[in-house]
Coordinates of C-alpha atoms in Angstrom, one line a residue:
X280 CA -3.4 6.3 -18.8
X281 CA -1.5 7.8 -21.4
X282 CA -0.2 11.5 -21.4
X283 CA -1.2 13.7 -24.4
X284 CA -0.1 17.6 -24.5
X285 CA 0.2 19.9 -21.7
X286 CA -1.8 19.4 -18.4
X287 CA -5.1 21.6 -18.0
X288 CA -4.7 22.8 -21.6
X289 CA -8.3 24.1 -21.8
X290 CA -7.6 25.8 -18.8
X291 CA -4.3 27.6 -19.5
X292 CA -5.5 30.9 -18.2
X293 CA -7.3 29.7 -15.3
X294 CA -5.7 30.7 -11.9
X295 CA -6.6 27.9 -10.0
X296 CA -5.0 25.0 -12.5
X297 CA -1.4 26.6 -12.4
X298 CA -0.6 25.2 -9.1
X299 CA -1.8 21.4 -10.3
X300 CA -0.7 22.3 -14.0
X301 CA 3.2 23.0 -13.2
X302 CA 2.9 19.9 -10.3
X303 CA 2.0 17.3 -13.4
X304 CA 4.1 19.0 -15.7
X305 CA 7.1 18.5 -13.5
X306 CA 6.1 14.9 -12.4
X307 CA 6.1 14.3 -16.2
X308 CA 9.5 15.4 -16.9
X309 CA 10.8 13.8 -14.3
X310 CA 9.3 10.2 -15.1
X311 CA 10.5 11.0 -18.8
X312 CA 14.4 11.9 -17.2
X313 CA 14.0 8.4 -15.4
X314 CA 12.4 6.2 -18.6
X315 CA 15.8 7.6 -20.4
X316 CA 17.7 6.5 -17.9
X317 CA 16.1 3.3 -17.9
X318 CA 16.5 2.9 -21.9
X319 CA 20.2 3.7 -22.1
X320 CA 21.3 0.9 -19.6
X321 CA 19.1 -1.4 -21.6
X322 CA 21.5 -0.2 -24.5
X323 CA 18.5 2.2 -26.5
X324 CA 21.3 4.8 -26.9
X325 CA 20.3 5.9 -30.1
X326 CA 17.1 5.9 -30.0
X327 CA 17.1 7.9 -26.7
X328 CA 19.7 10.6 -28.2
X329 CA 17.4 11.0 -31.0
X330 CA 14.0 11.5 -29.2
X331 CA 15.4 13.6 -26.3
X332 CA 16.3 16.5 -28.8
X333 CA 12.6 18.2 -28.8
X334 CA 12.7 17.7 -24.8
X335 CA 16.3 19.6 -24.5
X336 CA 14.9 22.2 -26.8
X337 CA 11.9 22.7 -24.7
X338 CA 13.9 22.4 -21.8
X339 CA 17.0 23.4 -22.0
X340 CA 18.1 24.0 -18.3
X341 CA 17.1 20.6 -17.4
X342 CA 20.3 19.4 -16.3
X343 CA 19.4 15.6 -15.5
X344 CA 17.0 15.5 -18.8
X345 CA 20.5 17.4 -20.3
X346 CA 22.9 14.5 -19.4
X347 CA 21.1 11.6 -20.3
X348 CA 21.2 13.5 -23.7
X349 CA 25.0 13.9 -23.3
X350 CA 25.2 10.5 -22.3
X351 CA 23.0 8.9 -25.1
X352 CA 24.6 10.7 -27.7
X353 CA 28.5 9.8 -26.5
X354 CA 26.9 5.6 -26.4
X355 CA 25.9 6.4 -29.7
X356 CA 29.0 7.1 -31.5
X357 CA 28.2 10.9 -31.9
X358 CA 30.7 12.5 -29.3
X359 CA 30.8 15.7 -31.0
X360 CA 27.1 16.3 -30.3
X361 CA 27.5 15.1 -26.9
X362 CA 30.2 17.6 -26.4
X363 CA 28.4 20.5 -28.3
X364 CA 24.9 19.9 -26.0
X365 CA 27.3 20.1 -22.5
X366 CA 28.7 23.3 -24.0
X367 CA 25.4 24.6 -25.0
X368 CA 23.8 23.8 -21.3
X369 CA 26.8 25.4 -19.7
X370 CA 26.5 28.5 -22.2
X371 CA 22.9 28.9 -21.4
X372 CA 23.3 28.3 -17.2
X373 CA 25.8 31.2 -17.1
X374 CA 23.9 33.6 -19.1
X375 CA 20.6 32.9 -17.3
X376 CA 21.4 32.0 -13.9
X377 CA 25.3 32.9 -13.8
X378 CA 26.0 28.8 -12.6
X379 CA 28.1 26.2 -14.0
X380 CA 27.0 22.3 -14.5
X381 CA 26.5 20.3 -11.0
X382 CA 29.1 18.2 -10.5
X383 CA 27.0 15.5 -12.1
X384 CA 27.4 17.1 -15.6
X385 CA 31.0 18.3 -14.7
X386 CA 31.6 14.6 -14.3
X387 CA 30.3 13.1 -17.3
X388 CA 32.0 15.7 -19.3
X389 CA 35.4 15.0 -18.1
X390 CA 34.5 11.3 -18.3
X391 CA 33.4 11.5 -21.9
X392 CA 37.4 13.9 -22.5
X393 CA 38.7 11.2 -20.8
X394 CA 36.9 8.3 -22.9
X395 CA 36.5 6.8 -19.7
X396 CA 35.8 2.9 -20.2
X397 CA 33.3 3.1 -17.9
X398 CA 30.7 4.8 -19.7
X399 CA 30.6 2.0 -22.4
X400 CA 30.8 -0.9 -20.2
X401 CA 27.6 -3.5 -19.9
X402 CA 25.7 -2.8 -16.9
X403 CA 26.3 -5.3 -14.1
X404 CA 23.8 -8.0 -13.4
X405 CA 22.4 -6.6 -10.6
X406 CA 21.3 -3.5 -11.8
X407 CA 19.8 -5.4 -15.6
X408 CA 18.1 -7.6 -13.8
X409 CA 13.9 -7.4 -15.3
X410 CA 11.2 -7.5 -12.3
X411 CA 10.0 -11.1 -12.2
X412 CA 6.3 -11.8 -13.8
X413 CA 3.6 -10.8 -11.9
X414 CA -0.3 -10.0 -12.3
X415 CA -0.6 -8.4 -8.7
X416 CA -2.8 -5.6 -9.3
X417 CA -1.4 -2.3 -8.1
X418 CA -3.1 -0.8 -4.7
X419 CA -5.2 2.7 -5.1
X420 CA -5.1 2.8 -1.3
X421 CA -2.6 3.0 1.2
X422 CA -2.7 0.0 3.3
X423 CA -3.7 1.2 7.1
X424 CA -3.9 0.1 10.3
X425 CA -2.6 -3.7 9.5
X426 CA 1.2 -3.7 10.0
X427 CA 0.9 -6.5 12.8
X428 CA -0.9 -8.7 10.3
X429 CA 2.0 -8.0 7.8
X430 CA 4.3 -8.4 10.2
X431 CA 2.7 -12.4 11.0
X432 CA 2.2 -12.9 7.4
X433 CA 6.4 -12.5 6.8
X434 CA 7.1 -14.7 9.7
X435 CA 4.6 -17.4 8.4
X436 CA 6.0 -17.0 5.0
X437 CA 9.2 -17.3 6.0
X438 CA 8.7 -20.6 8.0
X439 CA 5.9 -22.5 5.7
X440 CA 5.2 -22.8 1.9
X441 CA 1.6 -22.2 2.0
X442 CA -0.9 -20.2 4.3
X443 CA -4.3 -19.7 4.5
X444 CA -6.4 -16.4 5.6
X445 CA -9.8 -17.0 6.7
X446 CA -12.3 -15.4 8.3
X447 CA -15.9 -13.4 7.1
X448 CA -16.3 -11.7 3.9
X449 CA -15.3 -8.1 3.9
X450 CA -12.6 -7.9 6.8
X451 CA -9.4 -7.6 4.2
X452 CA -8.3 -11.0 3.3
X453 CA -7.9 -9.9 0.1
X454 CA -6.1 -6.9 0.3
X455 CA -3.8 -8.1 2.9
X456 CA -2.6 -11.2 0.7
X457 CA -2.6 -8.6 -2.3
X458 CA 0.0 -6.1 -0.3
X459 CA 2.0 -9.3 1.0
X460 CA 2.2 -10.8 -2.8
X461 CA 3.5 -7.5 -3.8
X462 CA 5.9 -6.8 -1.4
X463 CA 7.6 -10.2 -1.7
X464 CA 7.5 -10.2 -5.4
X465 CA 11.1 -9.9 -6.0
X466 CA 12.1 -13.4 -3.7
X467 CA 10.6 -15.5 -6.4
X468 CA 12.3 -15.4 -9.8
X469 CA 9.6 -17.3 -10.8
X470 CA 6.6 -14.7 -10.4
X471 CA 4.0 -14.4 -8.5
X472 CA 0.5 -14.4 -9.9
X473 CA -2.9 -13.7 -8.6
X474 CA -5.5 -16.7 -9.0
X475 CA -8.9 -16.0 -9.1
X476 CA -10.5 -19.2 -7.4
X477 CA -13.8 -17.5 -6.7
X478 CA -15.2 -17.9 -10.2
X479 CA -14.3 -21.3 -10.9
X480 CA -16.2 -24.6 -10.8
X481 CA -15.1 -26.9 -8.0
X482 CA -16.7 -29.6 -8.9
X483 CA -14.1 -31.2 -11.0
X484 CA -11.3 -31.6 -8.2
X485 CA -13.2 -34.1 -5.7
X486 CA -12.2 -33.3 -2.0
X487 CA -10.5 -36.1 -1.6
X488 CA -8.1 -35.6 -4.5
X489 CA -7.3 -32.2 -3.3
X490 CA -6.2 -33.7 0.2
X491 CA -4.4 -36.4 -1.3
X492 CA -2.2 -33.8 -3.5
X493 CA -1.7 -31.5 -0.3
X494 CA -0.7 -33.9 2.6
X495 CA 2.6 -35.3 1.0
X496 CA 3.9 -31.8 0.1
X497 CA 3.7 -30.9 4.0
X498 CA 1.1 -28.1 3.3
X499 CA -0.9 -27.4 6.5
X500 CA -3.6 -24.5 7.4
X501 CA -3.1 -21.7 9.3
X502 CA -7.0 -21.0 10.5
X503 CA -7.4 -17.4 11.6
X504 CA -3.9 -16.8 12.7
X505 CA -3.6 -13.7 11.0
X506 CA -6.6 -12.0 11.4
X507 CA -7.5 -13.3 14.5
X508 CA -11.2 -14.3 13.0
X509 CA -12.8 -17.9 12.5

C-alpha cells in the first residue's frame, strides 16, 4: 500500500479517528526518519537533504527526522545548512519547550565543528550488507501455539539438507515451513525461494529419475517427525 495525504482526511473532525489518525501519522514519520537513515548509509545524501526540507518544515521539533537532515546535508557538501538547521532546531526547542538538543544532536554537531572523519567514512560491511533474495511471502498472522515444531524444524535443519513435512491437508505444513524459511533467510547468501509444486505437472520427472537424483546427494525423509501426523 502506498501512503497518500494525511490519515482519516475525510474525517478530520471526527472524534473517534484522532486517536487512530495521530497513531498512523506517527508510525509514518517514524518509518520516513528510518528510510532516511537507510538512504544516507547507501550514500543518497543529497537526495535525502533535499527531500527532507518539507518534512523539517512541517515538523520542526522532530529531532531524529532533524538530524538525518543535519547529517545529509554536512555528506552533501553543504555544511553551512547543516549548521544553520541544528541552530534553527535548538532556537525553536528553547523557545517552545525551554530544552536543548539530546545528546544525539549535541553530538553530531560537535562532530560536524570537529569535521570528524567519521561521518564521511563508508559504512562497514556488516552494516551495507543487502537482505539476500527471497519470495517468502510476509505472514498476516502471528504464528501460535507451534514453538516446539520450530524448535524440531532448527535442529533438523541444522543436522540435514533437506526435510520433509507431511501429514493431512489443513494442519499447517505450509505455514510452519513458511515461518521457518523466513526466519532462516539470512544463513543463505544465496536466497531462499518459495516453490510452488502444487500446480505443476509431474508427469515429466518419472519416479524413478527423481530417486536416482536424490539418493547420491544423501537426501533422506523425515515422515511426520514434526507434526507428529502420518
Amino acid at each position: 500500500a502506498v501512503w497518500r495525504g494525511p490519515a482519516f482526511a475525510d474525517f478530520a473532525d471526527e472524534e473517534f479517528a484522532r486517536t487512530a489518525r495521530d497513531r498512523l501519522d506517527e508510525q509514518r514519520l517514524t518509518a520516513l526518519e528510518e528510510q532516511a537513515e537507510v538512504r544516507l548509509e547507501l550514500g543518497e545524501h543529497a537526495l535525502v537533504a533535499d527531500e527532507l526540507g518539507d518534512l523539517v518544515a512541517l515538523h520542526p521539533l522532530r529531532e531524529r527526522l532533524r538530524a538525518a537532515q543535519v547529517r545529509a546535508l554536512y555528506l552533501a557538501g553543504r555544511q553551512a545548512a547543516a549548521l544553520g538547521s541544528y541552530a534553527e532546531l535548538r532556537e525553536q526547542l528553547a523557545e517552545n519547550l525551554g530544552v536543548d538538543p539530546g545528546p544525539g544532536l549535541e553530538a553530531l554537531h560537535r562532530s560536524i565543528l570537529g569535521q570528524d572523519p567519521r561521518l564521511t567514512a563508508a559504512p562497514s560491511p556488516a552494516t551495507s550488507a543487502v537482505r539476500p533474495a527471497t519470495n517468502i511471502p510476509a505472514a498476516l498472522t502471528e504464528l501460535i501455539g507451534r514453538s516446539g515444531a520450530m524448535d524440531q524444524l532448527r535442529t533438523l535443519l541444522a543436522a540435514n539438507r533437506l526435510v520433509t513435512l507431511t501429514g493431512a491437508g489443513g494442519v499447517g505444513k505450509t505455514r510452519l515451513a513458511l515461518a521457518m524459511a523466513s526466519e532462516v533467510v539470512d544463513r543463505f547468501p544465496g536466497g531462499v525461494r518459495l516453490a510452488e509444486f502444487a500446480v505443476l505437472d509431474p508427469t515429466p520427472v518419472p519416479a524413478g529419475r527423481a530417486g536416482a537424483a536424490a539418493s547420491p546427494a544423501g537426501v533422506h525423509e523425515v515422515v511426520g517427525a514434526v507434526l507428529g501426523v502420518r
